Coordinates of N, CA and C in Angstrom, one line a residue:
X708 N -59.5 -69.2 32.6 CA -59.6 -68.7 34.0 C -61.0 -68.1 34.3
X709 N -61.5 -67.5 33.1 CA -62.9 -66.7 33.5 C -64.0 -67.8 33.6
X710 N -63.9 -69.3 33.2 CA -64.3 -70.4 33.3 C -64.6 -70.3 34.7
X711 N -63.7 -70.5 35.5 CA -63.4 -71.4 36.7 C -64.0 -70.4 37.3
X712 N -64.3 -68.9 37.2 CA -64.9 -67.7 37.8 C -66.6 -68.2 37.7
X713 N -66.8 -68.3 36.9 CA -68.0 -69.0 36.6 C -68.7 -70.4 37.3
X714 N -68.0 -70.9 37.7 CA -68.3 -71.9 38.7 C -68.2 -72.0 39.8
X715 N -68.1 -70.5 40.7 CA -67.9 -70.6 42.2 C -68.8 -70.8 42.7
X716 N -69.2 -72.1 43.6 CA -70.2 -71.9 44.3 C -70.4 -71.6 46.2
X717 N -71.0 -71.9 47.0 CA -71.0 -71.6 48.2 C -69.9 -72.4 48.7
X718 N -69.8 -73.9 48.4 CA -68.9 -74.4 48.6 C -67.2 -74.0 49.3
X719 N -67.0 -73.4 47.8 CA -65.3 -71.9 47.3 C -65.7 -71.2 48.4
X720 N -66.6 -70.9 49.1 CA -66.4 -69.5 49.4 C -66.4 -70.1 51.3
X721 N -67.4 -71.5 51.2 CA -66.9 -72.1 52.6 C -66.1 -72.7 53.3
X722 N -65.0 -73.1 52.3 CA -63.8 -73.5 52.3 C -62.7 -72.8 53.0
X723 N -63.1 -71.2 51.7 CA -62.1 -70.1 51.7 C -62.3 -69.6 53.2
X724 N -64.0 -69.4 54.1 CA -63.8 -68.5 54.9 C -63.2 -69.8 56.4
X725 N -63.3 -70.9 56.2 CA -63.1 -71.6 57.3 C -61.6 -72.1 57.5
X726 N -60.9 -71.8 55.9 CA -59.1 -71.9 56.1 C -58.9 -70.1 56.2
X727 N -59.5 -69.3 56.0 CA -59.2 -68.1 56.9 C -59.3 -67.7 58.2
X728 N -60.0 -68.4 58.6 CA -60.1 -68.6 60.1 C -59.1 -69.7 60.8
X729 N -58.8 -70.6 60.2 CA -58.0 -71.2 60.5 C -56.2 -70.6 60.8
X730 N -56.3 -70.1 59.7 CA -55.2 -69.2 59.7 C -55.0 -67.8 60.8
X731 N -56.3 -67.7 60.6 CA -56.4 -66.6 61.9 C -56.3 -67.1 63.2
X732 N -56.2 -68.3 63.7 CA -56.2 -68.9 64.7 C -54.6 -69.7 64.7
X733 N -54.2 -69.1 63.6 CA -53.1 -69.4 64.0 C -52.0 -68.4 64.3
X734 N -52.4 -67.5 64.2 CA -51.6 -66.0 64.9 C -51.6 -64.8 63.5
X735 N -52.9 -64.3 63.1 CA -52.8 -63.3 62.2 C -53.3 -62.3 63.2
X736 N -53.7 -62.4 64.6 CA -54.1 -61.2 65.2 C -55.1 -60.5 64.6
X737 N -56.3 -61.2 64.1 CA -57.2 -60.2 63.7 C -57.2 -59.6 62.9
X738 N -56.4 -60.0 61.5 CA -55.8 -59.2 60.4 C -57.0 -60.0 59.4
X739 N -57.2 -61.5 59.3 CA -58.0 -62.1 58.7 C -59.4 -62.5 58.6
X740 N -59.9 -62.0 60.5 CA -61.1 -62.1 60.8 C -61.9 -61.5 59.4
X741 N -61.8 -60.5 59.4 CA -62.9 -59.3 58.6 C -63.0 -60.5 57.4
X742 N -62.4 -60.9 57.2 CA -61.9 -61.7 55.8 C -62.8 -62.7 55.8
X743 N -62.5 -63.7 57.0 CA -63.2 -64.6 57.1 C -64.6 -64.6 57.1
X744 N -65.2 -63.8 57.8 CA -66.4 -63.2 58.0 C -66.9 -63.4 56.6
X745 N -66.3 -61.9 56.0 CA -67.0 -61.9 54.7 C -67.6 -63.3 54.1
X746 N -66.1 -64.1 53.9 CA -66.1 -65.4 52.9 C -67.6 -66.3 53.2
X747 N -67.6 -66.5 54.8 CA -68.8 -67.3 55.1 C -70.5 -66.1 54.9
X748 N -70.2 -65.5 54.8 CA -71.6 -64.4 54.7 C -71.6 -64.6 53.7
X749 N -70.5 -64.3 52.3 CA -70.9 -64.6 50.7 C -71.0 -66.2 50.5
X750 N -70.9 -67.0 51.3 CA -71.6 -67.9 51.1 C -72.6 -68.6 51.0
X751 N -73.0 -68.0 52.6 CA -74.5 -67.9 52.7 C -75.3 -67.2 51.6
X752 N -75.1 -66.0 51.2 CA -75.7 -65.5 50.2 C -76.0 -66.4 49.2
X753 N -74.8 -67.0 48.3 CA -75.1 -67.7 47.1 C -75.5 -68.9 48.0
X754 N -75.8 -69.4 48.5 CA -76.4 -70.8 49.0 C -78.0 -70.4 48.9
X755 N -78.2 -69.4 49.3 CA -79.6 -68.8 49.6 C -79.9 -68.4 47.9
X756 N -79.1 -68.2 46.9 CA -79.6 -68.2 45.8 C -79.8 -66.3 45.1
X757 N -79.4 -65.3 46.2 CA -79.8 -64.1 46.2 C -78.2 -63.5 45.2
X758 N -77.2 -63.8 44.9 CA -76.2 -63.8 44.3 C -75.9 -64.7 43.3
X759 N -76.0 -64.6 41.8 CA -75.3 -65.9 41.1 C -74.1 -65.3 40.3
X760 N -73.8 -64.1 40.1 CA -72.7 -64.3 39.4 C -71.4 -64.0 39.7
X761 N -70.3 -64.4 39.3 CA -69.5 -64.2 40.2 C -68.9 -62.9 40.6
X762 N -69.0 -62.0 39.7 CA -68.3 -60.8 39.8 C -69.2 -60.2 41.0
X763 N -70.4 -60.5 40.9 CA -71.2 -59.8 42.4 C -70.7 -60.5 43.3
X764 N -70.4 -62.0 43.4 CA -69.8 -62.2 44.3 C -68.6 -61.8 45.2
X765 N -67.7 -61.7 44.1 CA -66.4 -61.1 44.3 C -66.6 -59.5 44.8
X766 N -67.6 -58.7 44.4 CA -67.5 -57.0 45.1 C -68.3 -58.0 46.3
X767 N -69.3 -58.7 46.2 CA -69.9 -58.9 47.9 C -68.5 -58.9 48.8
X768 N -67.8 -59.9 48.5 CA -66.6 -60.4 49.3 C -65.7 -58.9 49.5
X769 N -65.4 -58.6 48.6 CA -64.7 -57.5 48.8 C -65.7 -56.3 49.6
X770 N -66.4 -56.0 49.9 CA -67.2 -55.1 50.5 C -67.3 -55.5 52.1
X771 N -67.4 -56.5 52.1 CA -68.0 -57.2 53.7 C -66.7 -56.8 53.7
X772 N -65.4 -57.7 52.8 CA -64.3 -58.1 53.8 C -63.8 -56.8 54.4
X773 N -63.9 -55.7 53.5 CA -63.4 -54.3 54.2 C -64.0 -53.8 55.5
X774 N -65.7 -53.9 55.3 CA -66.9 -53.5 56.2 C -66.3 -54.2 57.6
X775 N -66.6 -55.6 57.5 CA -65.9 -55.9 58.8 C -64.7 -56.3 59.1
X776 N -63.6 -55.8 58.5 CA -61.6 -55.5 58.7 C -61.9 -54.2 59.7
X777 N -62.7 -53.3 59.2 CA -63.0 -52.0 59.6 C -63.7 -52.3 60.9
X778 N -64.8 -53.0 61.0 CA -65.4 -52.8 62.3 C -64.4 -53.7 63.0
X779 N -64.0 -54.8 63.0 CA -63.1 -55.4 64.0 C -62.2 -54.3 64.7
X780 N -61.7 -53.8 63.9 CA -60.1 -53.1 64.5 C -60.7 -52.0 64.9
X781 N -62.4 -51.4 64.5 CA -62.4 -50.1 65.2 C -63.5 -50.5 67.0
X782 N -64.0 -51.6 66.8 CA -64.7 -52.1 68.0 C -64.1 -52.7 68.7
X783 N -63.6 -54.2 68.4 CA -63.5 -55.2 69.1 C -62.1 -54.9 69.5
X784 N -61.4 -54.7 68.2 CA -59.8 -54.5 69.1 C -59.5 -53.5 69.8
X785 N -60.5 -52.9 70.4 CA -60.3 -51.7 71.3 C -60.6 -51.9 72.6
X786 N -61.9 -52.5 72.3 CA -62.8 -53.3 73.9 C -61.5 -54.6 74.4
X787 N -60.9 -55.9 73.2 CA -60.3 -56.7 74.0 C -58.9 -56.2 74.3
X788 N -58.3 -54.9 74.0 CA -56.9 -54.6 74.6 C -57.4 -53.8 76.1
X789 N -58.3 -53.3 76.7 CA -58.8 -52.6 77.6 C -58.4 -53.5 78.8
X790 N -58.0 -53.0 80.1 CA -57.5 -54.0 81.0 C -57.8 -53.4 82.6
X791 N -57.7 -53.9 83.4 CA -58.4 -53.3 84.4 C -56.8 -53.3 85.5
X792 N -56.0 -54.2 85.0 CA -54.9 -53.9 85.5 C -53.1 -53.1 84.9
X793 N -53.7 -51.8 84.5 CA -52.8 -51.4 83.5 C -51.4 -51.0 83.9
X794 N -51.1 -51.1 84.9 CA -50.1 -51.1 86.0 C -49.6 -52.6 85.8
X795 N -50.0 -53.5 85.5 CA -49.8 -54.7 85.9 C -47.9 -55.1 85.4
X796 N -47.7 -55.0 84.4 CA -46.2 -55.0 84.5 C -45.5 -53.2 84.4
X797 N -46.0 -52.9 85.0 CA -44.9 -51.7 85.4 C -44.5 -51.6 86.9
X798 N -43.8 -52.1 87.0 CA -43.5 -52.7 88.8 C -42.8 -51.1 89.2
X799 N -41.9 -50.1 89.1 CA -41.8 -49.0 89.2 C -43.1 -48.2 90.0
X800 N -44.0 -47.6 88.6 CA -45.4 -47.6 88.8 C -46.3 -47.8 89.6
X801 N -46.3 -49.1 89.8 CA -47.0 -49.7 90.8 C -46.4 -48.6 92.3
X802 N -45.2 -48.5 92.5 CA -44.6 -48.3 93.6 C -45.3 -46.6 93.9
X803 N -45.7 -45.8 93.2 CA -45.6 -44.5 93.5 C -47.1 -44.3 94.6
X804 N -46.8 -43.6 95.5 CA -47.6 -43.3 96.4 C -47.1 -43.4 98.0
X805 N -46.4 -44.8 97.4 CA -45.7 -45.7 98.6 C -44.9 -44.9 99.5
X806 N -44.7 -44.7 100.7 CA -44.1 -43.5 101.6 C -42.6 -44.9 102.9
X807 N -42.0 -44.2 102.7 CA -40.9 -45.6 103.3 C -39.9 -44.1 103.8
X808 N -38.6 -44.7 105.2 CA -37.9 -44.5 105.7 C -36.7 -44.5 104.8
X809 N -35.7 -43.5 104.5 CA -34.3 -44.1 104.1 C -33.5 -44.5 104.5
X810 N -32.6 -45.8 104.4 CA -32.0 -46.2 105.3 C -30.4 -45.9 104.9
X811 N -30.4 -45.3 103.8 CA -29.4 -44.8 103.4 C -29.3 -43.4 102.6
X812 N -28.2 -42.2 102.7 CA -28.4 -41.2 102.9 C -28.6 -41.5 100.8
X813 N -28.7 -40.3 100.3 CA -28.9 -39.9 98.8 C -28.0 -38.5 98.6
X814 N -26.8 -38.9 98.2 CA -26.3 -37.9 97.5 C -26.6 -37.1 96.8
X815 N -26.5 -35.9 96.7 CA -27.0 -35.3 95.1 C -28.2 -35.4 94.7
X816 N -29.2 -35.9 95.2 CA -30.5 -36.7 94.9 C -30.4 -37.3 94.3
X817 N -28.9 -38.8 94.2 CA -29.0 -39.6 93.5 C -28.5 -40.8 94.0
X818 N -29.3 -42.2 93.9 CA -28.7 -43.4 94.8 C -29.8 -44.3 94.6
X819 N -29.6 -45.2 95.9 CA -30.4 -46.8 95.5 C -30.4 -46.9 96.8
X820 N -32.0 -47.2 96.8 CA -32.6 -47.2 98.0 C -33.4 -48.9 97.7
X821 N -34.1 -49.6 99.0 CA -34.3 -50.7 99.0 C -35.6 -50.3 99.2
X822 N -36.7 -51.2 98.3 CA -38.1 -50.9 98.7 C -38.7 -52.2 98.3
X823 N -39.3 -53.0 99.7 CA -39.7 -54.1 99.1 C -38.3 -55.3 99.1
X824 N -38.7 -56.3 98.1 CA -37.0 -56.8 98.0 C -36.3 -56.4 96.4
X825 N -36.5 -55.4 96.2 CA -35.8 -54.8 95.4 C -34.8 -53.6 95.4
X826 N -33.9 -53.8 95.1 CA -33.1 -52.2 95.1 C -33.1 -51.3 94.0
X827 N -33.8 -50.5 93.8 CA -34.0 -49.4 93.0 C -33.3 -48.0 92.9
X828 N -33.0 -47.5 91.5 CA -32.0 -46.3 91.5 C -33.2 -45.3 91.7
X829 N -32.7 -44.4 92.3 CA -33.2 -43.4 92.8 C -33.0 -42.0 92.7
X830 N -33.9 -41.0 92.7 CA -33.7 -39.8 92.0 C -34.5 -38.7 93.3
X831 N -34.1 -37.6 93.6 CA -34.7 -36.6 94.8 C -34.1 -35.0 94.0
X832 N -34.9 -34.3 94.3 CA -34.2 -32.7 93.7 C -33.2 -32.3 94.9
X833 N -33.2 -32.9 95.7 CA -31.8 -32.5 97.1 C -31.2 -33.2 97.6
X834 N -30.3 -33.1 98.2 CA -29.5 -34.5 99.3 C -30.7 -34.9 99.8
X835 N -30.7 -36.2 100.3 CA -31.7 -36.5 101.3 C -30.8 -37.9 102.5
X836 N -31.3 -37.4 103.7 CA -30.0 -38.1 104.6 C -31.1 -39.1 105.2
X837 N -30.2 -40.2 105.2 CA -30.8 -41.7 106.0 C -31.5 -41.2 107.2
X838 N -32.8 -41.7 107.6 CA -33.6 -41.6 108.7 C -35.1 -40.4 107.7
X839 N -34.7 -40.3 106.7 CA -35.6 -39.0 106.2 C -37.1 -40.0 105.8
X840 N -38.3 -39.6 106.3 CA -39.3 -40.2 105.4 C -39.8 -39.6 104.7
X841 N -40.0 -40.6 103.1 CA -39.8 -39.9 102.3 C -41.3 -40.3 101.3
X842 N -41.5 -40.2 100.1 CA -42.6 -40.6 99.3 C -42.2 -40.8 98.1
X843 N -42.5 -42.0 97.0 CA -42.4 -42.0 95.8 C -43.2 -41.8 94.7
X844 N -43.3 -40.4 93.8 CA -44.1 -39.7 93.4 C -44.1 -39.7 92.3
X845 N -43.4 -40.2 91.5 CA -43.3 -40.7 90.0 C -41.8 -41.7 89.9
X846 N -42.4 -41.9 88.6 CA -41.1 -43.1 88.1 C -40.7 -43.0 87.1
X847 N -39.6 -43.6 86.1 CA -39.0 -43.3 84.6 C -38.1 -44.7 84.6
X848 N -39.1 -45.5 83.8 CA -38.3 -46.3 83.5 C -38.5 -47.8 84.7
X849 N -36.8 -47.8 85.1 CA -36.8 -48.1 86.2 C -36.1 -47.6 87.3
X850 N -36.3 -46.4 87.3 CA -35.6 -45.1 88.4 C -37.0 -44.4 89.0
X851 N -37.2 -44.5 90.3 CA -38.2 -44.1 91.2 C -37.9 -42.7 91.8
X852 N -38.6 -41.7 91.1 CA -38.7 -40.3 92.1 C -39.4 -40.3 93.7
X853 N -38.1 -39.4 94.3 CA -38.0 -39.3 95.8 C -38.8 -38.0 96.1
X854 N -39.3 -38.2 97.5 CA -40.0 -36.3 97.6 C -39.9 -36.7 99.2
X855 N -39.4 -35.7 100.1 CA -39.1 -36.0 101.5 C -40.6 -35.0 102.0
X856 N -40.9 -36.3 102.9 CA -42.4 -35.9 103.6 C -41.9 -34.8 105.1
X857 N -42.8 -33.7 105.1 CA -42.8 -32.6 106.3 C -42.9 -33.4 107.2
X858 N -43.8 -34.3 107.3 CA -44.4 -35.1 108.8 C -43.5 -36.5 108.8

């Protein structure tokens, strides 16, 4: 076995980092990038002649592959989850601000009012009676807070 250690060349290590990528591209989420990285950097190295034995090889690999596991998940996977529409499936959410007419009264402060073409359950701290304009001021879920407007 310590044979075969002895004979790695840039080859092993270009192989290794382009079927880790491969694999990464097949749904590891960024778990194998770092890895890959590494593999092709230590190969560059021993191709360049600056590395021959294997055990330096093996801490190179193992060093990069942490160095950049580490910078991926603390850079990149931060910058590409970032989104400019973070509302985007929270349809609730989206709604709060929105100021509408009731066309049906609210018991208890509790019922289903129509906003949009949706009917939503609905929540108010008071009765609130049909004709009242009102405002939606937070949400939970998919239950829209009521707040009846002065004007």
């Amino acid at each position: 076995m310590a044979d075969w250690f002895n004979t790695l060349t840039q080859w092993h290590w270009l192989i290794l980092g382009i079927v880790l990528l491969i694999l990464e591209m097949l749904g590891a989420s960024g778990f194998l990038i770092g890895l890959a990285v590494a593999a092709l950097v230590v190969a560059a190295v021993v191709a360049l002649g600056v590395v021959d034995s294997w055990s330096y090889q093996l801490l190179l690999f193992a060093l990069l592959g942490i160095t950049f596991t580490v910078l991926y998940w603390r850079v990149f996977r931060t910058f590409n989850s970032q989104t400019d529409e973070p509302l985007l499936n929270d349809r609730a959410a989206q709604l709060i601000g929105r100021k509408f007419v009731l066309e049906q009264n609210l018991e208890n402060g509790q019922g289903r009012v129509q906003v949009g073409d949706t009917l939503w359950k609905a929540e108010a701290d008071t009765t609130l009676l049909a004709g009242t304009k009102v405002e939606i001021y937070a949400s939970e879920g998919m239950m829209i807070k009521l707040r009846a407007l002065d004007h």
